[in-house]
Short mmCIF file of C-alpha atoms in Angstrom, two decimals:
data_model
loop_
_atom_site.label_atom_id
_atom_site.label_comp_id
_atom_site.label_asym_id
_atom_site.label_seq_id
_atom_site.Cartn_x
_atom_site.Cartn_y
_atom_site.Cartn_z
CA MET H 25 0.00 0.00 0.00
CA PHE H 26 2.72 2.47 0.97
CA ARG H 27 4.68 1.92 -2.25
CA SER H 28 1.57 2.37 -4.37
CA GLY H 29 0.66 5.52 -2.48
CA ILE H 30 4.14 6.96 -3.12
CA LYS H 31 3.78 6.01 -6.79
CA TRP H 32 0.59 8.09 -7.07
CA LEU H 33 2.22 10.88 -5.07
CA PHE H 34 5.01 11.17 -7.62
CA LEU H 35 2.45 11.09 -10.43
CA ILE H 36 0.68 14.04 -8.80
CA MET H 37 3.95 15.91 -8.35
CA GLY H 38 4.96 15.24 -11.94
CA THR H 39 1.62 16.60 -13.15
CA THR H 40 1.77 19.73 -10.99
CA ILE H 41 5.45 20.71 -11.12
CA GLY H 42 5.72 21.93 -14.68
CA ALA H 43 8.03 24.51 -16.16
CA GLY H 44 5.99 27.38 -14.69
CA TYR H 45 6.22 26.00 -11.17
CA ALA H 46 9.85 24.84 -11.28
CA SER H 47 10.97 28.17 -12.77
CA GLY H 48 9.23 30.08 -9.98
CA ARG H 49 7.03 32.02 -12.39
CA GLU H 50 3.75 30.52 -11.12
CA ILE H 51 4.78 30.87 -7.46
CA TRP H 52 5.69 34.52 -7.85
CA GLN H 53 2.67 35.35 -10.02
CA PHE H 54 0.13 33.85 -7.60
CA PHE H 55 1.79 34.49 -4.23
CA GLY H 56 4.75 36.80 -3.54
CA PRO H 57 5.12 38.82 -0.31
CA ASP H 58 2.73 38.27 2.60
CA SER H 59 1.66 34.75 1.60
CA LEU H 60 2.28 32.84 4.83
CA LEU H 61 -1.45 32.17 5.12
CA ALA H 62 -2.16 31.63 1.43
CA ILE H 63 0.38 28.85 0.82
CA PRO H 64 -0.63 26.55 3.72
CA LEU H 65 -4.25 27.13 2.69
CA PHE H 66 -3.33 26.10 -0.86
CA ALA H 67 -1.69 22.92 0.50
CA LEU H 68 -4.86 22.06 2.42
CA LEU H 69 -7.15 22.71 -0.54
CA PHE H 70 -4.85 20.75 -2.83
CA SER H 71 -4.89 17.72 -0.51
CA ILE H 72 -8.69 17.83 -0.28
CA CYS H 73 -9.03 18.02 -4.06
CA VAL H 74 -6.65 15.12 -4.62
CA PHE H 75 -8.45 13.05 -2.00
CA VAL H 76 -11.91 13.72 -3.50
CA ILE H 77 -10.84 13.06 -7.10
CA MET H 78 -8.95 9.88 -6.24
CA THR H 79 -11.78 8.61 -4.04
CA ILE H 80 -14.37 9.06 -6.78
CA SER H 81 -11.98 7.50 -9.32
CA TYR H 82 -11.42 4.54 -6.99
CA GLU H 83 -15.14 4.04 -6.39
CA GLN H 84 -15.95 4.29 -10.10
CA LYS H 85 -12.87 2.27 -11.20
CA SER H 86 -12.49 4.95 -13.86
CA VAL H 87 -10.11 4.93 -16.82
CA HIS H 88 -10.90 8.53 -17.88
CA TYR H 89 -12.49 11.64 -16.44
CA ILE H 90 -16.04 11.57 -17.88
CA PRO H 91 -17.56 9.56 -14.97
CA ILE H 92 -15.87 11.94 -12.52
CA LEU H 93 -17.23 15.02 -14.28
CA ARG H 94 -20.75 13.62 -14.29
CA ILE H 95 -20.64 13.07 -10.56
CA LEU H 96 -19.12 16.47 -9.80
CA LEU H 97 -20.85 18.70 -12.35
CA GLY H 98 -23.92 16.83 -13.58
CA LYS H 99 -24.72 15.67 -17.11
CA LYS H 100 -25.50 19.10 -18.56
CA LEU H 101 -22.13 20.66 -17.76
CA THR H 102 -20.08 17.52 -18.42
CA SER H 103 -20.07 17.95 -22.21
CA MET H 104 -18.89 21.56 -21.96
CA TYR H 105 -16.14 20.77 -19.47
CA ASP H 106 -15.17 17.65 -21.39
CA ALA H 107 -14.43 19.80 -24.42
CA MET H 108 -12.65 22.35 -22.23
CA ILE H 109 -10.44 19.71 -20.61
CA VAL H 110 -9.47 18.30 -24.01
CA VAL H 111 -8.53 21.80 -25.19
CA TYR H 112 -6.76 22.48 -21.89
CA LEU H 113 -4.68 19.30 -22.02
CA PHE H 114 -3.91 19.77 -25.69
CA SER H 115 -2.91 23.43 -25.43
CA THR H 116 -0.88 23.10 -22.21
CA THR H 117 1.02 20.17 -23.71
CA VAL H 118 1.72 22.30 -26.78
CA ILE H 119 3.09 24.91 -24.35
CA MET H 120 5.33 22.27 -22.75
CA LEU H 121 6.66 21.13 -26.14
CA ALA H 122 7.36 24.75 -27.06
CA GLY H 123 9.05 25.22 -23.68
CA GLY H 124 11.17 22.12 -24.28
CA GLY H 125 12.38 23.58 -27.56
CA ALA H 126 12.97 27.03 -26.05
CA SER H 127 14.94 25.70 -23.07
CA LEU H 128 17.33 23.71 -25.27
CA GLU H 129 18.06 26.88 -27.25
CA MET H 130 20.15 27.92 -24.22
CA LEU H 131 22.48 25.06 -25.17
CA ASN H 132 22.59 26.26 -28.80
CA VAL H 133 20.20 23.53 -29.93
CA PRO H 134 17.92 24.89 -32.70
CA TYR H 135 14.33 25.46 -31.55
CA TRP H 136 12.75 22.89 -33.88
CA ILE H 137 15.39 20.29 -33.07
CA GLY H 138 14.62 20.78 -29.38
CA ILE H 139 10.92 20.25 -30.04
CA LEU H 140 11.68 17.11 -32.03
CA ILE H 141 13.80 15.73 -29.18
CA ILE H 142 11.16 16.23 -26.47
CA SER H 143 8.42 14.97 -28.81
CA MET H 144 10.30 11.74 -29.50
CA LEU H 145 10.96 11.20 -25.79
CA VAL H 146 7.28 11.72 -24.94
CA VAL H 147 6.11 9.23 -27.56
CA GLY H 148 8.87 6.75 -26.74
CA LEU H 149 7.87 6.62 -23.08
CA PHE H 150 4.43 5.23 -23.98
CA LEU H 151 5.97 2.15 -25.59
CA TRP H 152 5.76 0.87 -21.98
CA ASP H 153 2.16 2.10 -21.55
CA ILE H 154 1.35 3.68 -18.18
CA ARG H 155 4.23 1.78 -16.56
CA GLY H 156 6.67 3.95 -18.48
CA MET H 157 5.10 7.17 -17.19
CA LEU H 158 4.97 5.96 -13.58
CA SER H 159 8.57 4.71 -13.69
CA MET H 160 9.71 8.01 -15.17
CA ASN H 161 8.03 9.94 -12.35
CA MET H 162 9.54 7.62 -9.73
CA VAL H 163 13.02 8.48 -11.07
CA LEU H 164 12.80 12.13 -12.14
CA ILE H 165 10.52 13.68 -9.53
CA PRO H 166 12.61 12.75 -6.44
CA VAL H 167 15.71 14.14 -8.16
CA LEU H 168 13.89 17.29 -9.25
CA VAL H 169 12.40 17.92 -5.81
CA THR H 170 15.67 17.17 -3.98
CA LEU H 171 17.72 19.56 -6.14
CA LEU H 172 15.11 22.29 -5.86
CA VAL H 173 14.95 21.99 -2.07
CA ILE H 174 18.76 21.98 -1.74
CA VAL H 175 19.16 25.12 -3.86
CA LEU H 176 16.27 27.00 -2.25
CA GLY H 177 17.11 25.89 1.28
CA THR H 178 20.78 26.85 0.95
CA PHE H 179 19.87 30.22 -0.49
CA PHE H 180 17.15 31.01 2.05
CA PHE H 181 19.08 30.05 5.18
CA SER H 182 22.58 31.20 4.23
CA GLY H 183 22.32 33.33 1.10
CA PRO H 184 22.54 37.12 0.80
CA ASN H 185 19.85 39.50 2.09
CA ARG H 186 19.07 37.19 4.95
CA THR H 187 15.62 38.12 6.25
CA THR H 188 12.94 36.91 8.58
CA LEU H 189 9.54 35.73 7.40
CA SER H 190 6.92 38.39 6.82
CA TRP H 191 3.88 37.78 9.00
CA ASN H 192 1.44 40.16 7.28
CA MET H 193 -0.97 37.45 6.17
CA SER H 194 -4.20 39.36 5.65
CA GLU H 195 -4.22 40.13 1.94
CA LYS H 196 -3.10 37.13 -0.11
CA TRP H 197 -5.33 34.25 1.03
CA PRO H 198 -7.52 34.34 -2.17
CA ALA H 199 -4.39 33.29 -4.10
CA ALA H 200 -4.79 29.84 -2.51
CA LEU H 201 -8.10 29.43 -4.34
CA THR H 202 -6.87 30.63 -7.72
CA PHE H 203 -3.63 28.62 -7.58
CA THR H 204 -5.46 25.43 -6.62
CA ALA H 205 -8.02 26.06 -9.38
CA PHE H 206 -5.20 26.70 -11.83
CA ASN H 207 -3.84 23.19 -11.27
CA ILE H 208 -7.11 21.30 -11.00
CA LEU H 209 -8.05 20.34 -14.57
CA GLY H 210 -4.81 18.60 -15.43
CA LEU H 211 -4.85 16.87 -12.07
CA LEU H 212 -8.43 15.67 -12.58
CA ALA H 213 -7.69 14.31 -16.05
CA VAL H 214 -4.63 12.34 -14.89
CA LEU H 215 -6.02 11.01 -11.59
CA ALA H 216 -9.29 9.96 -13.24
CA GLY H 217 -7.23 7.76 -15.56
CA ILE H 218 -5.83 5.62 -12.72
CA GLY H 219 -9.03 4.82 -10.79
CA SER H 220 -9.06 1.23 -11.97
CA GLN H 221 -5.49 0.73 -10.69
CA ILE H 222 -5.97 1.98 -7.13
CA LYS H 223 -6.24 -1.09 -4.92
CA GLN H 224 -6.80 0.31 -1.42
CA LYS H 225 -8.17 3.47 0.17
CA GLY H 226 -4.91 3.86 2.08
CA GLU H 227 -3.11 4.67 -1.16
CA ILE H 228 -5.37 7.70 -1.53
CA TRP H 229 -4.58 8.98 1.97
CA ILE H 230 -0.83 8.67 1.38
CA ALA H 231 -0.96 10.37 -2.03
CA SER H 232 -3.30 13.20 -1.04
CA ILE H 233 -1.77 14.13 2.31
CA GLY H 234 1.81 13.57 1.12
CA SER H 235 1.45 15.64 -2.04
CA GLY H 236 -0.24 18.51 -0.18
CA ILE H 237 2.46 18.65 2.50
CA LEU H 238 5.31 18.34 0.00
CA LEU H 239 3.95 20.92 -2.44
CA GLY H 240 3.04 23.28 0.39
CA ALA H 241 6.50 23.09 1.96
CA ILE H 242 8.32 23.55 -1.37
CA SER H 243 6.01 26.40 -2.39
CA LEU H 244 6.55 28.20 0.92
CA LEU H 245 10.34 27.81 0.73
CA TYR H 246 10.36 28.88 -2.93
CA ASN H 247 8.15 31.89 -2.34
CA GLU H 248 10.08 33.17 0.68
CA SER H 249 13.36 32.73 -1.23
CA LEU H 250 11.97 34.81 -4.10
CA VAL H 251 10.80 37.47 -1.66
CA LYS H 252 14.45 37.95 -0.69
CA VAL H 253 15.31 38.85 -4.29
CA GLY H 254 11.96 40.42 -5.10
CA ASN H 255 13.35 43.52 -6.82
CA ASP H 256 15.47 41.42 -9.18
CA VAL H 257 12.54 39.13 -9.99
CA MET H 258 10.28 42.03 -10.94
CA VAL H 259 12.84 43.93 -13.01
CA LEU H 260 15.55 41.66 -14.39
CA TYR H 261 14.40 38.04 -14.75
CA GLU H 262 11.67 36.39 -16.80
CA ILE H 263 12.52 33.12 -15.01
CA PRO H 264 12.52 33.97 -11.27
CA LEU H 265 14.70 30.97 -10.37
CA PHE H 266 17.63 32.63 -12.15
CA ALA H 267 17.46 35.56 -9.71
CA ILE H 268 18.43 33.01 -7.05
CA LEU H 269 20.89 31.10 -9.21
CA LYS H 270 22.97 34.22 -9.96
CA HIS H 271 24.50 33.62 -6.51
CA TYR H 272 25.64 30.12 -7.54
CA PRO H 273 28.38 28.84 -9.88
CA TYR H 274 27.60 28.50 -13.59
CA SER H 275 27.57 24.71 -13.25
CA MET H 276 24.54 25.01 -10.94
CA ILE H 277 22.75 27.12 -13.55
CA VAL H 278 23.31 24.38 -16.12
CA LEU H 279 22.10 21.71 -13.66
CA MET H 280 18.96 23.64 -12.76
CA SER H 281 18.27 24.33 -16.44
CA ALA H 282 18.23 20.55 -16.88
CA LEU H 283 15.81 20.41 -13.93
CA LEU H 284 13.50 22.88 -15.66
CA TRP H 285 13.59 20.80 -18.81
CA SER H 286 12.71 17.63 -16.88
CA ALA H 287 9.75 19.47 -15.31
CA ILE H 288 8.57 20.40 -18.78
CA TYR H 289 8.94 16.80 -19.89
CA THR H 290 7.00 15.28 -16.98
CA THR H 291 4.13 17.73 -17.50
CA ALA H 292 4.03 17.06 -21.24
CA VAL H 293 3.83 13.33 -20.56
CA SER H 294 0.98 13.86 -18.07
CA GLY H 295 -0.93 15.96 -20.60
CA VAL H 296 -0.60 13.33 -23.31
CA PHE H 297 -1.65 10.62 -20.84
CA GLY H 298 -4.79 12.60 -19.97
CA LEU H 299 -5.72 12.80 -23.65
CA ILE H 300 -4.95 9.12 -24.23
CA SER H 301 -7.09 8.01 -21.26
CA ARG H 302 -10.00 10.13 -22.56
CA MET H 303 -9.89 8.53 -26.01
CA SER H 304 -9.06 4.97 -24.96
CA ASP H 305 -12.68 3.81 -24.76
CA VAL H 306 -13.46 5.32 -28.18
CA ILE H 307 -10.51 4.03 -30.22
CA ASP H 308 -8.65 0.83 -29.36
CA TRP H 309 -5.07 1.84 -30.10
CA PRO H 310 -1.87 1.13 -28.17
CA MET H 311 -0.74 4.05 -26.03
CA TRP H 312 2.34 4.79 -28.09
CA LEU H 313 0.28 5.19 -31.26
CA PHE H 314 -2.13 7.53 -29.49
CA ALA H 315 0.85 9.53 -28.24
CA PHE H 316 2.41 9.68 -31.71
CA VAL H 317 -0.77 10.99 -33.37
CA ILE H 318 -1.38 13.54 -30.60
CA VAL H 319 2.18 14.88 -30.67
CA VAL H 320 2.21 15.12 -34.48
CA MET H 321 -0.93 17.28 -34.26
CA MET H 322 0.70 19.48 -31.60
CA VAL H 323 4.08 20.18 -33.16
CA PRO H 324 2.90 22.71 -35.80
CA LEU H 325 1.20 24.79 -33.08
CA THR H 326 4.46 25.28 -31.17
CA LYS H 327 5.38 28.00 -33.69
CA PHE H 328 3.29 30.43 -31.63
CA GLY H 329 5.96 30.32 -28.93
CA PHE H 330 6.13 29.46 -25.24
CA ALA H 331 5.54 32.91 -23.72
CA ASN H 332 2.71 33.90 -26.08
CA LEU H 333 0.76 30.70 -25.41
CA ILE H 334 1.06 31.11 -21.63
CA ALA H 335 0.01 34.78 -21.71
CA VAL H 336 -3.19 34.04 -23.66
CA LEU H 337 -4.38 30.70 -22.28
CA TYR H 338 -3.44 30.46 -18.60
CA PRO H 339 -5.64 33.34 -17.31
CA ILE H 340 -8.66 31.87 -19.13
CA TYR H 341 -8.17 28.45 -17.57
CA GLY H 342 -7.71 29.92 -14.11
CA VAL H 343 -11.17 31.51 -14.19
CA LEU H 344 -12.97 28.51 -15.70
CA ASN H 345 -11.37 26.12 -13.22
CA LEU H 346 -12.85 27.91 -10.21
CA TYR H 347 -16.24 26.25 -10.77
CA VAL H 348 -14.65 22.80 -10.90
CA LEU H 349 -12.71 23.59 -7.71
CA ALA H 350 -15.90 24.64 -5.93
CA SER H 351 -17.66 21.45 -7.06
CA ILE H 352 -14.82 19.28 -5.74
CA LEU H 353 -14.66 21.05 -2.38
CA ILE H 354 -18.40 20.80 -1.69
CA TYR H 355 -18.71 17.22 -2.98
CA PRO H 356 -18.17 15.56 0.44
CA LEU H 357 -20.96 17.72 1.89
CA VAL H 358 -23.28 17.01 -1.04
CA LYS H 359 -22.57 13.28 -0.79
CA ARG H 360 -23.30 13.25 2.95
CA TYR H 361 -26.54 15.18 2.37
CA ARG H 362 -27.68 12.65 -0.26
CA LEU H 363 -26.97 9.74 2.04
CA SER H 364 -28.73 11.26 5.04
#
C-alpha cells in the first residue's frame, strides 16, 4: 500500500510541477510577499481536491475523467467541461513542447530540433504504456524535488539579504483558491485515468496528504526565497529561479536548467496521458500510437511560442477552473446530504 501511495504521489507531483512551477514564475505570479497564510491554505485545498478526485476515481474504477465530471458537475455541464479539458490538455502540452524547444536553445540547440527531441521522448515513453510514465516519475521527480529543495534551502538560510519571514498574512489568502483552481483540470484528467489501478483506500490517503504537505513546503520555501530577491525578480528576470541562481556557480545554472527541462517533460507526458485516457474507450489503439498521433498534431502549433501561449491561455483556464474547484470542495458535503 505504501509503495503504491508513493507512486501516485510522484504522479501528482509530476503533473503539478511543470516549467511554470519549477521556474518560480507561477509561485511569484500567484503568491509573492505576505503569503504565509495563502500557501498553507493552498496545500490544504490541494490535498482535499486530490483526496476527493482519487476517491471518486477509486469508487468508479475509472479509466478517464467523464464519470468523474458527471458526478461532480452533472450531465448538462459535463459535455462543456469535457471539451474544455481536451482543449486544456492539448494546449498546455503544446506549451510544454514549445518550452522544451525554447529551453534547449540555451544550449545552442535549434528550436525545432529541441521540439523534435522532447516529442520523441514523450512518444517513446508510452511504448511501456502507463508503466513507463509511472517509472519516469519515480526516477525524475525525487531528483527534481531534492535539487530544488537543496538550492532553495541553501539560499534562504545562508544566502545574501538574509531576512525573517513576513507575518502580514491578511491580503493574499484568495491566491490559494486561484492557484489550486489553476492546477485542478490537469490533475483531474490524470487522476481519473488511474481509478481502476488503485487497490486500497490507504493509497489515496498517502498520495493526497503527502502531495499537499510536500507541495506546500516547497512552495513556501520557494516563495520566501523569491521574496528575498523580489526587486530582481520584478525587473531583471523572466525566469525567477535565475534571480536566485545568480548567486551560484555556472555549473549550478546548467544543472537547474536541466531540472526545468525535466519538469517540462513530466508535465508534457501527463498531458498526453490525460488525452490518451480520454480517447481509450473510443478508439482501441496502443498508447504509443495515441501519443504519436497527438504529438504530431501538436508540433505545428508550437510555432506560436512558449511565452505567447502562456500569456493568452493560462488566465482563461484559471477563471474557468474555479467552478470545478468549488464542485470538488463541496462534494463531500453534497454526498453526505444525499446519504442522510
